[in-house]
GROMACS .gro file of C-alpha atoms in nm:
model
  271
    1UNK     CA    1   1.179   0.748  -0.541
    2UNK     CA    2   1.481   0.571  -0.429
    3UNK     CA    3   1.429   0.510  -0.026
    4UNK     CA    4   1.295   0.639   0.281
    5UNK     CA    5   1.512   0.526   0.562
    6UNK     CA    6   1.614   0.200   0.689
    7UNK     CA    7   1.249   0.191   0.798
    8UNK     CA    8   1.120   0.236   0.578
    9UNK     CA    9   0.993  -2.039  -1.230
   10UNK     CA   10   0.737  -2.167  -1.001
   11UNK     CA   11   0.777  -2.562  -0.864
   12UNK     CA   12   0.475  -2.764  -0.817
   13UNK     CA   13   0.549  -3.087  -0.618
   14UNK     CA   14   0.458  -3.412  -0.739
   15UNK     CA   15   0.090  -3.499  -0.623
   16UNK     CA   16  -0.014  -3.195  -0.613
   17UNK     CA   17  -0.303  -3.151  -0.876
   18UNK     CA   18  -0.346  -2.868  -1.136
   19UNK     CA   19  -0.515  -2.670  -1.330
   20UNK     CA   20  -0.432  -2.447  -1.585
   21UNK     CA   21  -0.610  -2.231  -1.783
   22UNK     CA   22  -0.542  -2.100  -2.166
   23UNK     CA   23  -0.634  -1.722  -2.223
   24UNK     CA   24  -0.942  -1.809  -2.440
   25UNK     CA   25  -1.111  -1.962  -2.133
   26UNK     CA   26  -1.037  -1.710  -1.879
   27UNK     CA   27  -1.319  -1.488  -1.729
   28UNK     CA   28  -1.369  -1.158  -1.868
   29UNK     CA   29  -1.305  -0.982  -1.540
   30UNK     CA   30  -0.947  -1.125  -1.546
   31UNK     CA   31  -0.917  -1.077  -1.967
   32UNK     CA   32  -0.992  -0.706  -1.890
   33UNK     CA   33  -0.671  -0.668  -1.637
   34UNK     CA   34  -0.425  -0.891  -1.935
   35UNK     CA   35  -0.369  -1.239  -1.769
   36UNK     CA   36  -0.179  -1.417  -1.952
   37UNK     CA   37  -0.127  -1.742  -1.747
   38UNK     CA   38  -0.343  -1.914  -1.496
   39UNK     CA   39  -0.316  -2.219  -1.304
   40UNK     CA   40  -0.500  -2.337  -0.963
   41UNK     CA   41  -0.466  -2.600  -0.736
   42UNK     CA   42  -0.690  -2.807  -0.594
   43UNK     CA   43  -0.571  -2.654  -0.230
   44UNK     CA   44  -0.730  -2.326  -0.308
   45UNK     CA   45  -0.381  -2.185  -0.447
   46UNK     CA   46  -0.398  -1.953  -0.750
   47UNK     CA   47  -0.091  -1.820  -0.942
   48UNK     CA   48  -0.118  -1.570  -1.232
   49UNK     CA   49   0.084  -1.368  -1.457
   50UNK     CA   50   0.025  -1.077  -1.645
   51UNK     CA   51   0.154  -0.984  -2.019
   52UNK     CA   52   0.403  -0.708  -1.828
   53UNK     CA   53   0.521  -1.005  -1.615
   54UNK     CA   54   0.397  -0.906  -1.262
   55UNK     CA   55   0.340  -1.222  -1.103
   56UNK     CA   56   0.018  -1.256  -0.887
   57UNK     CA   57  -0.042  -1.525  -0.612
   58UNK     CA   58  -0.369  -1.606  -0.349
   59UNK     CA   59  -0.548  -1.893  -0.219
   60UNK     CA   60  -0.922  -1.881  -0.233
   61UNK     CA   61  -1.050  -1.770   0.096
   62UNK     CA   62  -0.810  -1.576   0.180
   63UNK     CA   63  -0.741  -1.189   0.190
   64UNK     CA   64  -0.390  -1.187   0.128
   65UNK     CA   65  -0.267  -1.141  -0.250
   66UNK     CA   66   0.091  -1.141  -0.281
   67UNK     CA   67   0.196  -0.903  -0.604
   68UNK     CA   68   0.571  -1.010  -0.716
   69UNK     CA   69   0.588  -1.096  -0.329
   70UNK     CA   70   0.466  -0.791  -0.173
   71UNK     CA   71   0.151  -0.871   0.082
   72UNK     CA   72  -0.141  -0.720  -0.023
   73UNK     CA   73  -0.450  -0.718   0.201
   74UNK     CA   74  -0.774  -0.709   0.044
   75UNK     CA   75  -1.055  -0.540   0.255
   76UNK     CA   76  -1.231  -0.899   0.238
   77UNK     CA   77  -1.149  -1.235   0.120
   78UNK     CA   78  -1.214  -1.357  -0.205
   79UNK     CA   79  -1.405  -1.666  -0.265
   80UNK     CA   80  -1.281  -1.885  -0.578
   81UNK     CA   81  -1.362  -2.214  -0.603
   82UNK     CA   82  -1.474  -2.179  -0.952
   83UNK     CA   83  -1.242  -1.947  -1.181
   84UNK     CA   84  -1.565  -1.770  -1.321
   85UNK     CA   85  -1.634  -1.617  -0.968
   86UNK     CA   86  -1.360  -1.380  -1.059
   87UNK     CA   87  -1.627  -1.204  -1.244
   88UNK     CA   88  -1.819  -1.136  -0.897
   89UNK     CA   89  -1.492  -0.940  -0.793
   90UNK     CA   90  -1.481  -0.681  -1.111
   91UNK     CA   91  -1.429  -0.407  -0.881
   92UNK     CA   92  -1.180  -0.526  -0.705
   93UNK     CA   93  -1.002  -0.636  -1.049
   94UNK     CA   94  -1.082  -0.274  -1.225
   95UNK     CA   95  -0.949  -0.122  -0.902
   96UNK     CA   96  -0.692  -0.270  -0.729
   97UNK     CA   97  -0.544  -0.514  -0.957
   98UNK     CA   98  -0.566  -0.344  -1.298
   99UNK     CA   99  -0.352  -0.062  -1.174
  100UNK     CA  100  -0.124  -0.308  -1.086
  101UNK     CA  101  -0.075  -0.499  -1.412
  102UNK     CA  102  -0.143  -0.200  -1.650
  103UNK     CA  103   0.031   0.165  -1.459
  104UNK     CA  104  -0.149   0.496  -1.571
  105UNK     CA  105   0.064   0.687  -1.709
  106UNK     CA  106   0.005   1.025  -1.556
  107UNK     CA  107   0.333   1.180  -1.421
  108UNK     CA  108   0.393   1.269  -1.052
  109UNK     CA  109   0.517   1.619  -0.929
  110UNK     CA  110   0.369   1.756  -0.665
  111UNK     CA  111   0.367   1.565  -0.321
  112UNK     CA  112   0.233   1.646   0.016
  113UNK     CA  113   0.405   1.516   0.307
  114UNK     CA  114   0.238   1.477   0.604
  115UNK     CA  115   0.440   1.415   0.955
  116UNK     CA  116   0.190   1.243   1.161
  117UNK     CA  117   0.107   1.422   1.516
  118UNK     CA  118   0.271   1.715   1.681
  119UNK     CA  119   0.219   2.008   1.865
  120UNK     CA  120  -0.021   1.861   2.191
  121UNK     CA  121  -0.066   1.519   1.980
  122UNK     CA  122   0.230   1.317   2.086
  123UNK     CA  123   0.113   1.015   1.908
  124UNK     CA  124   0.285   0.685   2.040
  125UNK     CA  125   0.554   0.657   2.265
  126UNK     CA  126   0.874   0.437   2.175
  127UNK     CA  127   1.066   0.174   2.435
  128UNK     CA  128   1.325   0.391   2.378
  129UNK     CA  129   1.133   0.699   2.512
  130UNK     CA  130   1.157   0.877   2.164
  131UNK     CA  131   0.782   1.057   2.076
  132UNK     CA  132   0.597   0.914   1.743
  133UNK     CA  133   0.560   1.305   1.632
  134UNK     CA  134   0.940   1.335   1.646
  135UNK     CA  135   1.002   1.063   1.452
  136UNK     CA  136   0.761   1.109   1.197
  137UNK     CA  137   0.876   1.470   1.142
  138UNK     CA  138   1.215   1.380   1.118
  139UNK     CA  139   1.169   1.101   0.822
  140UNK     CA  140   0.933   1.361   0.650
  141UNK     CA  141   1.276   1.546   0.640
  142UNK     CA  142   1.490   1.287   0.485
  143UNK     CA  143   1.220   1.203   0.229
  144UNK     CA  144   1.146   1.588   0.147
  145UNK     CA  145   1.489   1.605   0.079
  146UNK     CA  146   1.558   1.299  -0.109
  147UNK     CA  147   1.207   1.417  -0.289
  148UNK     CA  148   1.330   1.768  -0.394
  149UNK     CA  149   1.686   1.621  -0.534
  150UNK     CA  150   1.464   1.408  -0.797
  151UNK     CA  151   1.272   1.702  -0.926
  152UNK     CA  152   0.964   1.656  -0.724
  153UNK     CA  153   0.798   1.978  -0.592
  154UNK     CA  154   0.758   1.876  -0.198
  155UNK     CA  155   0.482   2.054   0.057
  156UNK     CA  156   0.492   1.982   0.429
  157UNK     CA  157   0.164   1.999   0.622
  158UNK     CA  158   0.400   2.091   0.937
  159UNK     CA  159   0.837   2.158   0.926
  160UNK     CA  160   0.815   2.187   1.302
  161UNK     CA  161   0.628   2.039   1.618
  162UNK     CA  162   0.295   2.200   1.587
  163UNK     CA  163  -0.079   2.026   1.602
  164UNK     CA  164  -0.256   1.983   1.275
  165UNK     CA  165  -0.572   1.909   1.233
  166UNK     CA  166  -0.667   1.591   1.039
  167UNK     CA  167  -0.930   1.801   0.837
  168UNK     CA  168  -0.662   2.066   0.768
  169UNK     CA  169  -0.377   1.814   0.660
  170UNK     CA  170  -0.595   1.681   0.329
  171UNK     CA  171  -0.693   2.082   0.291
  172UNK     CA  172  -0.345   2.160   0.207
  173UNK     CA  173  -0.347   1.834  -0.061
  174UNK     CA  174  -0.660   1.905  -0.201
  175UNK     CA  175  -0.606   2.348  -0.256
  176UNK     CA  176  -0.277   2.256  -0.408
  177UNK     CA  177  -0.420   1.961  -0.621
  178UNK     CA  178  -0.141   1.758  -0.495
  179UNK     CA  179  -0.058   1.476  -0.701
  180UNK     CA  180  -0.028   1.208  -0.416
  181UNK     CA  181  -0.030   1.278  -0.075
  182UNK     CA  182   0.150   1.078   0.210
  183UNK     CA  183   0.079   1.088   0.568
  184UNK     CA  184   0.382   0.930   0.786
  185UNK     CA  185   0.365   0.775   1.110
  186UNK     CA  186   0.519   0.487   1.310
  187UNK     CA  187   0.325   0.192   1.451
  188UNK     CA  188   0.308   0.083   1.818
  189UNK     CA  189   0.136  -0.236   1.963
  190UNK     CA  190   0.034  -0.249   2.361
  191UNK     CA  191  -0.062  -0.647   2.318
  192UNK     CA  192   0.233  -0.775   2.073
  193UNK     CA  193   0.571  -0.633   2.159
  194UNK     CA  194   0.690  -0.907   1.906
  195UNK     CA  195   0.525  -0.714   1.643
  196UNK     CA  196   0.765  -0.565   1.327
  197UNK     CA  197   0.799  -0.400   0.994
  198UNK     CA  198   0.659  -0.131   0.775
  199UNK     CA  199   0.296  -0.123   0.667
  200UNK     CA  200   0.110   0.105   0.420
  201UNK     CA  201  -0.246   0.161   0.375
  202UNK     CA  202  -0.489   0.311   0.080
  203UNK     CA  203  -0.874   0.393   0.092
  204UNK     CA  204  -1.079   0.167   0.167
  205UNK     CA  205  -1.343   0.272  -0.130
  206UNK     CA  206  -1.692   0.258  -0.070
  207UNK     CA  207  -1.816   0.563  -0.304
  208UNK     CA  208  -1.729   0.611  -0.676
  209UNK     CA  209  -1.502   0.887  -0.611
  210UNK     CA  210  -1.264   0.620  -0.324
  211UNK     CA  211  -1.275   0.378  -0.595
  212UNK     CA  212  -1.094   0.608  -0.827
  213UNK     CA  213  -0.846   0.763  -0.569
  214UNK     CA  214  -0.780   0.376  -0.446
  215UNK     CA  215  -0.713   0.290  -0.798
  216UNK     CA  216  -0.434   0.547  -0.871
  217UNK     CA  217  -0.292   0.486  -0.492
  218UNK     CA  218  -0.253   0.105  -0.486
  219UNK     CA  219   0.055   0.121  -0.732
  220UNK     CA  220   0.262   0.371  -0.520
  221UNK     CA  221   0.169   0.191  -0.230
  222UNK     CA  222   0.317  -0.161  -0.353
  223UNK     CA  223   0.639   0.035  -0.517
  224UNK     CA  224   0.725   0.208  -0.175
  225UNK     CA  225   0.682  -0.166   0.025
  226UNK     CA  226   0.883  -0.297  -0.272
  227UNK     CA  227   1.148  -0.056  -0.197
  228UNK     CA  228   1.168  -0.129   0.144
  229UNK     CA  229   1.251  -0.484   0.064
  230UNK     CA  230   1.529  -0.400  -0.124
  231UNK     CA  231   1.663  -0.216   0.171
  232UNK     CA  232   1.589  -0.422   0.455
  233UNK     CA  233   1.537  -0.759   0.284
  234UNK     CA  234   1.200  -0.770   0.388
  235UNK     CA  235   0.844  -0.687   0.254
  236UNK     CA  236   0.737  -0.590   0.546
  237UNK     CA  237   0.340  -0.618   0.675
  238UNK     CA  238   0.250  -0.523   0.325
  239UNK     CA  239  -0.037  -0.286   0.151
  240UNK     CA  240  -0.331  -0.286   0.370
  241UNK     CA  241  -0.664  -0.106   0.283
  242UNK     CA  242  -0.866   0.158   0.580
  243UNK     CA  243  -1.054   0.475   0.632
  244UNK     CA  244  -0.847   0.672   0.845
  245UNK     CA  245  -0.983   1.011   0.814
  246UNK     CA  246  -0.716   1.194   0.610
  247UNK     CA  247  -0.731   0.916   0.321
  248UNK     CA  248  -1.103   0.991   0.331
  249UNK     CA  249  -1.056   1.326   0.316
  250UNK     CA  250  -0.786   1.364   0.040
  251UNK     CA  251  -0.903   1.414  -0.303
  252UNK     CA  252  -0.595   1.312  -0.456
  253UNK     CA  253  -0.394   0.970  -0.466
  254UNK     CA  254  -0.320   0.898  -0.079
  255UNK     CA  255  -0.124   0.646   0.134
  256UNK     CA  256  -0.064   0.649   0.516
  257UNK     CA  257   0.295   0.465   0.604
  258UNK     CA  258   0.335   0.298   0.943
  259UNK     CA  259   0.705   0.314   0.943
  260UNK     CA  260   0.795   0.040   1.202
  261UNK     CA  261   0.668  -0.028   1.513
  262UNK     CA  262   0.811   0.162   1.860
  263UNK     CA  263   0.681  -0.108   2.108
  264UNK     CA  264   0.969  -0.355   1.960
  265UNK     CA  265   1.301  -0.246   2.042
  266UNK     CA  266   1.449  -0.395   1.732
  267UNK     CA  267   1.242  -0.137   1.537
  268UNK     CA  268   1.233   0.128   1.766
  269UNK     CA  269   1.607   0.160   1.739
  270UNK     CA  270   1.611   0.178   1.393
  271UNK     CA  271   1.359   0.429   1.332
   0.00000   0.00000   0.00000
């Protein structure tokens, strides 16, 4: 995937106490996903790298994880005062970290693009008076053109200003047995006009089926955030987990992108 639109060696200083762990002492959860190096500071900061070169940084007690500098906000904070506590988070490791460190090889062929809102549902209104439903559709058409040029089969849940229910949007992807569902939105904040940047959501899993979809959704979400960094110079607000209805109903890997904040003038002008 090329791009969507505009919007879309570690140094440790003296005095910091480090704990390095050799591979033969790593807990089973980390060995399973191919962690090669592991270091932890007394402050709780942890840095580890995999055999494929991916680097993960986090702080014990925080939900924020940085995968090759891209923020990944976990559904809950990881409490890792001791390295063996990783085994307590085996579902996270297997369904979130594993697909990033050891990507599955299934090829994506059919992508459903879902421009959010439409018809009677305007979505948010930008500070420049643009309607989210129109911006979503415009961005989806740009992305559709680029994906078609790359050889993907692309289906839109709407290609004009009409209302489509959330159930119908997911049903389209399910009927086509799509390889990837991408719902396109723009963000807004009534309380923080300074909020800015793009974020990508995947399902916050609760069932076995959702864990499987989450596993297959995290890598595409991370790659989209990385791609935006190459365009904007910023990794944005990162990958997050949520239970939006379309993410729950889609049976294939699914993403919901909040492309920019329409309540932020700079974001709105670029959208």
